[in-house]
């Protein structure tokens, strides 16, 4: 268990101080405006959280059963899956918001249309995230959840 936490912390620090600082340095020299936008939308920070979750998930998968009990491993994997889903949808939401903001700045005449489309996209993302979270929590396919929902109508 301590090894899993250690792997997670080390991978987070490597990503944060290694890969993400390299990306920040590159973007600072190439396009400081893009770097400031990425930081204001917290895109790099979310990437810095998603990668250690994936590393920890893989670490839990490869640990032998005698080192970690099966029900503990399943609980950890379920929590990591939920964290991954939430952070991934937040990342997608922030990337969409950044893209819409850039598009809105280029074409100010279509500002209300862009905002409306952006809100519709964000609603679909929220609904999609909730369906996937519910399917993970119930351990069912999203298709089965909708099928069961339709069959219980009066």
Coordinates of N, CA and C in Angstrom, one line a residue:
X1 N 0.8 -1.2 0.0 CA 0.0 0.0 0.0 C 0.9 1.3 0.0
X2 N 1.9 1.2 0.8 CA 2.8 2.4 0.9 C 3.5 2.5 -0.5
X3 N 3.8 1.4 -1.1 CA 4.5 1.5 -2.4 C 3.6 2.1 -3.5
X4 N 2.3 1.9 -3.4 CA 1.4 2.5 -4.4 C 1.4 4.0 -4.2
X5 N 1.3 4.5 -2.9 CA 1.3 5.9 -2.6 C 2.7 6.5 -3.1
X6 N 3.8 5.8 -2.8 CA 5.1 6.3 -3.2 C 5.2 6.4 -4.8
X7 N 4.7 5.4 -5.5 CA 4.7 5.5 -7.0 C 3.8 6.7 -7.5
X8 N 2.7 6.9 -6.8 CA 1.8 8.0 -7.2 C 2.5 9.3 -7.0
X9 N 3.1 9.5 -5.8 CA 3.7 10.8 -5.5 C 4.9 11.0 -6.5
X10 N 5.7 10.0 -6.7 CA 6.9 10.1 -7.5 C 6.5 10.5 -9.0
X11 N 5.5 9.8 -9.5 CA 5.0 10.0 -10.8 C 4.4 11.5 -11.0
X12 N 3.7 11.9 -9.9 CA 3.2 13.3 -9.9 C 4.3 14.3 -10.0
X13 N 5.3 14.1 -9.2 CA 6.5 15.0 -9.1 C 7.2 15.0 -10.4
X14 N 7.4 13.8 -11.0 CA 8.1 13.7 -12.3 C 7.4 14.5 -13.4
X15 N 6.1 14.3 -13.4 CA 5.2 14.9 -14.4 C 5.2 16.4 -14.2
X16 N 5.1 16.8 -13.0 CA 5.0 18.3 -12.6 C 6.3 19.0 -12.9
X17 N 7.4 18.4 -12.4 CA 8.7 19.1 -12.5 C 9.4 18.8 -13.7
X18 N 9.1 17.7 -14.4 CA 9.8 17.3 -15.6 C 9.1 17.7 -16.8
X19 N 8.0 16.9 -17.2 CA 7.3 17.1 -18.4 C 6.6 18.4 -18.5
X20 N 5.8 18.7 -17.5 CA 5.1 20.0 -17.6 C 5.9 21.2 -17.6
X21 N 7.1 21.2 -16.8 CA 7.9 22.4 -16.9 C 8.6 22.5 -18.2
X22 N 8.9 21.3 -18.9 CA 9.5 21.4 -20.2 C 8.4 22.0 -21.2
X23 N 7.2 21.6 -21.1 CA 6.1 22.1 -21.9 C 5.9 23.6 -21.7
X24 N 6.0 24.0 -20.4 CA 5.8 25.4 -20.1 C 7.0 26.2 -20.7
X25 N 8.2 25.7 -20.6 CA 9.4 26.4 -21.2 C 9.2 26.5 -22.7
X26 N 8.8 25.5 -23.3 CA 8.6 25.5 -24.8 C 7.6 26.5 -25.2
X27 N 6.4 26.5 -24.5 CA 5.3 27.4 -24.8 C 5.7 28.8 -24.5
X28 N 6.5 29.0 -23.4 CA 6.9 30.4 -23.1 C 7.7 31.0 -24.1
X29 N 8.6 30.2 -24.8 CA 9.4 30.7 -25.9 C 8.6 30.9 -27.2
X30 N 7.7 29.9 -27.5 CA 7.0 29.9 -28.7 C 5.8 30.9 -28.7
X31 N 4.9 30.7 -27.7 CA 3.7 31.5 -27.6 C 3.3 31.7 -26.2
X32 N 3.8 32.9 -25.6 CA 3.5 33.2 -24.2 C 2.0 33.4 -24.0
X33 N 1.3 33.8 -25.0 CA -0.2 34.0 -24.9 C -0.9 32.7 -24.7
X34 N -0.5 31.7 -25.5 CA -1.1 30.4 -25.4 C -0.8 29.8 -24.0
X35 N 0.4 30.0 -23.5 CA 0.8 29.5 -22.2 C -0.1 30.1 -21.1
X36 N -0.3 31.4 -21.2 CA -1.1 32.0 -20.2 C -2.6 31.6 -20.3
X37 N -3.0 31.3 -21.5 CA -4.4 30.8 -21.6 C -4.5 29.4 -21.1
X38 N -3.5 28.5 -21.3 CA -3.5 27.2 -20.8 C -3.5 27.2 -19.3
X39 N -2.7 28.1 -18.7 CA -2.7 28.2 -17.3 C -3.9 28.7 -16.7
X40 N -4.6 29.7 -17.4 CA -5.8 30.3 -16.8 C -6.9 29.3 -16.9
X41 N -6.9 28.4 -17.8 CA -8.0 27.3 -17.9 C -7.6 26.0 -17.2
X42 N -6.4 26.0 -16.5 CA -5.9 24.9 -15.7 C -5.8 23.6 -16.4
X43 N -5.4 23.7 -17.7 CA -5.3 22.5 -18.5 C -4.1 21.8 -18.1
X44 N -2.9 22.5 -18.0 CA -1.7 21.8 -17.6 C -1.8 21.1 -16.2
X45 N -2.5 21.8 -15.3 CA -2.6 21.3 -14.0 C -3.5 20.0 -14.0
X46 N -4.5 19.9 -14.8 CA -5.3 18.7 -14.9 C -4.6 17.6 -15.5
X47 N -3.7 17.9 -16.5 CA -2.9 16.8 -17.1 C -1.9 16.3 -16.1
X48 N -1.4 17.2 -15.2 CA -0.5 16.8 -14.2 C -1.2 15.9 -13.1
X49 N -2.5 16.0 -13.0 CA -3.2 15.1 -12.1 C -3.6 13.8 -12.7
X50 N -4.0 13.8 -14.0 CA -4.5 12.6 -14.7 C -3.4 11.6 -14.9
X51 N -2.2 12.0 -15.3 CA -1.1 11.0 -15.5 C -0.8 10.2 -14.3
X52 N -0.6 10.8 -13.1 CA -0.3 10.0 -11.9 C -1.4 9.0 -11.6
X53 N -2.6 9.4 -11.8 CA -3.8 8.5 -11.6 C -3.6 7.3 -12.5
X54 N -3.3 7.5 -13.7 CA -3.1 6.3 -14.6 C -1.9 5.5 -14.2
X55 N -0.8 6.1 -13.7 CA 0.3 5.3 -13.3 C -0.1 4.5 -12.0
X56 N -0.8 5.1 -11.1 CA -1.2 4.4 -9.9 C -2.2 3.2 -10.3
X57 N -3.1 3.5 -11.2 CA -4.0 2.4 -11.7 C -3.2 1.2 -12.2
X58 N -2.2 1.5 -13.0 CA -1.4 0.4 -13.6 C -0.6 -0.3 -12.4
X59 N -0.1 0.5 -11.5 CA 0.6 -0.1 -10.4 C -0.3 -1.0 -9.5
X60 N -1.5 -0.6 -9.3 CA -2.4 -1.5 -8.5 C -2.8 -2.8 -9.3
X61 N -2.9 -2.6 -10.7 CA -3.2 -3.8 -11.5 C -2.0 -4.8 -11.5
X62 N -0.8 -4.4 -11.4 CA 0.3 -5.4 -11.5 C 0.8 -5.9 -10.2
X63 N 0.3 -5.3 -9.1 CA 0.7 -5.8 -7.7 C 0.1 -7.2 -7.5
X64 N 1.0 -8.1 -7.1 CA 0.5 -9.5 -6.8 C -0.6 -9.5 -5.7
X65 N -1.5 -10.5 -5.8 CA -2.6 -10.6 -4.8 C -2.1 -10.8 -3.4
X66 N -1.0 -11.4 -3.1 CA -0.6 -11.6 -1.8 C -0.1 -10.3 -1.1
X67 N 0.2 -9.3 -1.9 CA 0.6 -8.0 -1.3 C -0.6 -7.0 -1.0
X68 N -1.7 -7.2 -1.8 CA -2.8 -6.4 -1.6 C -4.1 -7.2 -1.8
X69 N -4.9 -7.2 -0.8 CA -6.1 -8.0 -0.9 C -7.0 -7.6 -2.0
X70 N -7.8 -8.6 -2.5 CA -8.6 -8.3 -3.7 C -9.6 -7.3 -3.5
X71 N -10.3 -7.3 -2.4 CA -11.3 -6.2 -2.2 C -10.7 -4.8 -2.0
X72 N -9.5 -4.8 -1.4 CA -8.8 -3.5 -1.3 C -8.4 -3.0 -2.7
X73 N -7.9 -3.9 -3.5 CA -7.5 -3.5 -4.9 C -8.7 -3.1 -5.7
X74 N -9.8 -3.8 -5.6 CA -11.0 -3.4 -6.3 C -11.5 -2.0 -5.9
X75 N -11.5 -1.7 -4.6 CA -11.9 -0.4 -4.1 C -11.0 0.7 -4.6
X76 N -9.7 0.5 -4.6 CA -8.7 1.4 -5.0 C -8.9 1.7 -6.5
X77 N -9.1 0.6 -7.3 CA -9.3 0.7 -8.7 C -10.6 1.5 -9.1
X78 N -11.6 1.2 -8.3 CA -12.9 2.0 -8.5 C -12.7 3.5 -8.2
X79 N -12.1 3.8 -7.1 CA -11.9 5.2 -6.8 C -11.0 5.9 -7.8
X80 N -9.9 5.2 -8.3 CA -9.1 5.8 -9.3 C -9.8 6.0 -10.6
X81 N -10.7 5.0 -11.0 CA -11.5 5.1 -12.2 C -12.4 6.3 -12.1
X82 N -13.1 6.5 -10.9 CA -14.0 7.7 -10.8 C -13.2 9.0 -10.9
X83 N -12.0 9.0 -10.2 CA -11.2 10.3 -10.3 C -10.8 10.5 -11.7
X84 N -10.4 9.5 -12.4 CA -9.9 9.6 -13.8 C -11.1 10.2 -14.7
X85 N -12.3 9.6 -14.5 CA -13.4 10.1 -15.3 C -13.7 11.6 -15.0
X86 N -13.8 11.9 -13.7 CA -14.1 13.3 -13.4 C -13.0 14.3 -13.9
X87 N -11.7 13.9 -13.7 CA -10.7 14.8 -14.2 C -10.6 14.9 -15.7
X88 N -10.9 13.8 -16.4 CA -10.9 13.8 -17.9 C -12.0 14.6 -18.4
X89 N -13.2 14.6 -17.8 CA -14.3 15.4 -18.3 C -14.0 16.9 -17.9
X90 N -13.4 17.2 -16.8 CA -13.0 18.5 -16.5 C -12.0 19.0 -17.5
X91 N -11.0 18.2 -17.9 CA -10.0 18.6 -18.9 C -10.7 18.8 -20.3
X92 N -11.6 18.0 -20.7 CA -12.3 18.2 -21.9 C -13.1 19.5 -21.9
X93 N -13.8 19.7 -20.8 CA -14.6 20.9 -20.6 C -13.7 22.2 -20.7
X94 N -12.5 22.1 -20.1 CA -11.6 23.3 -20.1 C -11.0 23.5 -21.5
X95 N -10.8 22.4 -22.2 CA -10.2 22.5 -23.6 C -11.3 23.1 -24.5
X96 N -12.6 22.7 -24.4 CA -13.6 23.2 -25.1 C -13.8 24.7 -24.8
X97 N -13.8 25.1 -23.6 CA -13.9 26.5 -23.2 C -12.8 27.3 -23.8
X98 N -11.6 26.8 -23.7 CA -10.4 27.5 -24.3 C -10.6 27.7 -25.8
X99 N -11.0 26.6 -26.5 CA -11.2 26.7 -27.9 C -12.3 27.7 -28.3
X100 N -13.4 27.7 -27.5 CA -14.5 28.6 -27.8 C -14.1 30.0 -27.5
X101 N -13.3 30.2 -26.5 CA -12.8 31.6 -26.2 C -11.9 32.1 -27.3
X102 N -11.0 31.2 -27.8 CA -10.1 31.6 -28.9 C -10.9 32.0 -30.1
X103 N -11.9 31.1 -30.5 CA -12.8 31.3 -31.6 C -13.6 32.6 -31.5
X104 N -14.1 32.9 -30.2 CA -14.9 34.0 -29.9 C -14.0 35.3 -30.1
X105 N -12.8 35.3 -29.8 CA -11.9 36.4 -29.9 C -11.6 36.7 -31.4
X106 N -11.5 35.6 -32.2 CA -11.2 35.8 -33.6 C -12.4 36.3 -34.4
X107 N -13.6 35.9 -34.0 CA -14.8 36.3 -34.7 C -15.8 36.9 -33.7
X108 N -15.7 38.1 -33.3 CA -16.6 38.7 -32.3 C -18.0 38.9 -32.7
X109 N -18.3 38.9 -34.0 CA -19.6 39.1 -34.5 C -20.5 37.9 -34.1
X110 N -19.9 36.7 -34.0 CA -20.7 35.5 -33.7 C -20.6 35.1 -32.3
X111 N -20.5 36.1 -31.4 CA -20.3 35.8 -30.0 C -21.4 35.1 -29.3
X112 N -22.7 35.5 -29.6 CA -23.8 34.8 -28.9 C -24.0 33.4 -29.5
X113 N -23.8 33.2 -30.7 CA -23.9 31.8 -31.3 C -22.8 30.9 -30.7
X114 N -21.6 31.4 -30.6 CA -20.5 30.6 -30.0 C -20.8 30.2 -28.6
X115 N -21.3 31.2 -27.8 CA -21.7 30.9 -26.4 C -22.8 29.9 -26.3
X116 N -23.8 30.0 -27.2 CA -24.9 29.0 -27.2 C -24.4 27.6 -27.5
X117 N -23.6 27.5 -28.5 CA -23.1 26.2 -28.9 C -22.2 25.7 -27.8
X118 N -21.4 26.6 -27.1 CA -20.6 26.1 -26.0 C -21.4 25.6 -24.9
X119 N -22.5 26.2 -24.6 CA -23.4 25.8 -23.5 C -24.0 24.4 -23.8
X120 N -24.4 24.2 -25.0 CA -24.9 22.9 -25.4 C -23.9 21.8 -25.3
X121 N -22.7 22.1 -25.8 CA -21.6 21.1 -25.7 C -21.3 20.8 -24.2
X122 N -21.3 21.8 -23.3 CA -21.0 21.6 -21.9 C -22.1 20.8 -21.3
X123 N -23.4 21.0 -21.7 CA -24.5 20.2 -21.1 C -24.3 18.7 -21.5
X124 N -24.0 18.5 -22.8 CA -23.7 17.1 -23.3 C -22.6 16.5 -22.5
X125 N -21.5 17.2 -22.3 CA -20.4 16.7 -21.5 C -20.8 16.4 -20.1
X126 N -21.6 17.2 -19.5 CA -22.0 16.9 -18.1 C -22.9 15.7 -18.0
X127 N -23.8 15.6 -19.0 CA -24.7 14.4 -19.0 C -23.9 13.1 -19.3
X128 N -23.0 13.2 -20.2 CA -22.1 12.1 -20.5 C -21.3 11.7 -19.3
X129 N -20.7 12.6 -18.6 CA -20.0 12.3 -17.4 C -20.8 11.7 -16.4
X130 N -22.0 12.2 -16.2 CA -22.9 11.6 -15.1 C -23.3 10.1 -15.5
X131 N -23.6 9.9 -16.8 CA -23.9 8.5 -17.2 C -22.8 7.6 -17.0
X132 N -21.6 8.0 -17.4 CA -20.4 7.2 -17.2 C -20.1 6.9 -15.7
X133 N -20.2 8.0 -14.9 CA -20.0 7.8 -13.4 C -21.0 6.8 -12.8
X134 N -22.3 7.0 -13.2 CA -23.3 6.1 -12.7 C -23.1 4.6 -13.2
X135 N -22.6 4.5 -14.4 CA -22.4 3.1 -14.9 C -21.2 2.5 -14.2
X136 N -20.2 3.3 -13.8 CA -19.1 2.7 -13.1 C -19.5 2.4 -11.6
X137 N -20.3 3.3 -11.0 CA -20.7 3.0 -9.7 C -21.7 1.8 -9.6
X138 N -22.5 1.6 -10.6 CA -23.5 0.5 -10.6 C -22.9 -0.8 -11.2
X139 N -21.7 -0.6 -11.8 CA -21.0 -1.7 -12.5 C -21.8 -2.3 -13.6
X140 N -22.5 -1.4 -14.4 CA -23.3 -1.8 -15.5 C -22.9 -1.0 -16.7
X141 N -23.2 -1.5 -17.9 CA -23.0 -0.7 -19.1 C -24.0 0.4 -19.2
X142 N -23.5 1.6 -19.7 CA -24.5 2.7 -19.9 C -25.7 2.3 -20.7
X143 N -25.5 1.4 -21.7 CA -26.6 1.0 -22.6 C -27.7 0.3 -21.7
X144 N -27.2 -0.6 -20.8 CA -28.1 -1.3 -19.9 C -28.9 -0.4 -19.0
X145 N -28.2 0.7 -18.5 CA -28.9 1.6 -17.7 C -30.0 2.3 -18.4
X146 N -29.8 2.7 -19.6 CA -30.9 3.4 -20.4 C -32.0 2.4 -20.8
X147 N -31.6 1.1 -21.1 CA -32.6 0.1 -21.4 C -33.5 -0.2 -20.2
X148 N -32.9 -0.3 -19.0 CA -33.6 -0.5 -17.8 C -34.5 0.7 -17.5
X149 N -34.0 1.8 -17.7 CA -34.8 3.1 -17.5 C -36.0 3.1 -18.4
X150 N -35.9 2.8 -19.6 CA -37.0 2.8 -20.5 C -38.1 1.7 -20.2
X151 N -37.6 0.6 -19.7 CA -38.6 -0.5 -19.4 C -39.4 -0.2 -18.2
X152 N -38.9 0.7 -17.3 CA -39.6 1.0 -16.1 C -40.6 2.1 -16.2
X153 N -40.8 2.7 -17.4 CA -41.8 3.8 -17.6 C -43.2 3.2 -17.4
X154 N -44.1 4.1 -16.9 CA -45.5 3.7 -16.8 C -46.3 4.1 -18.0

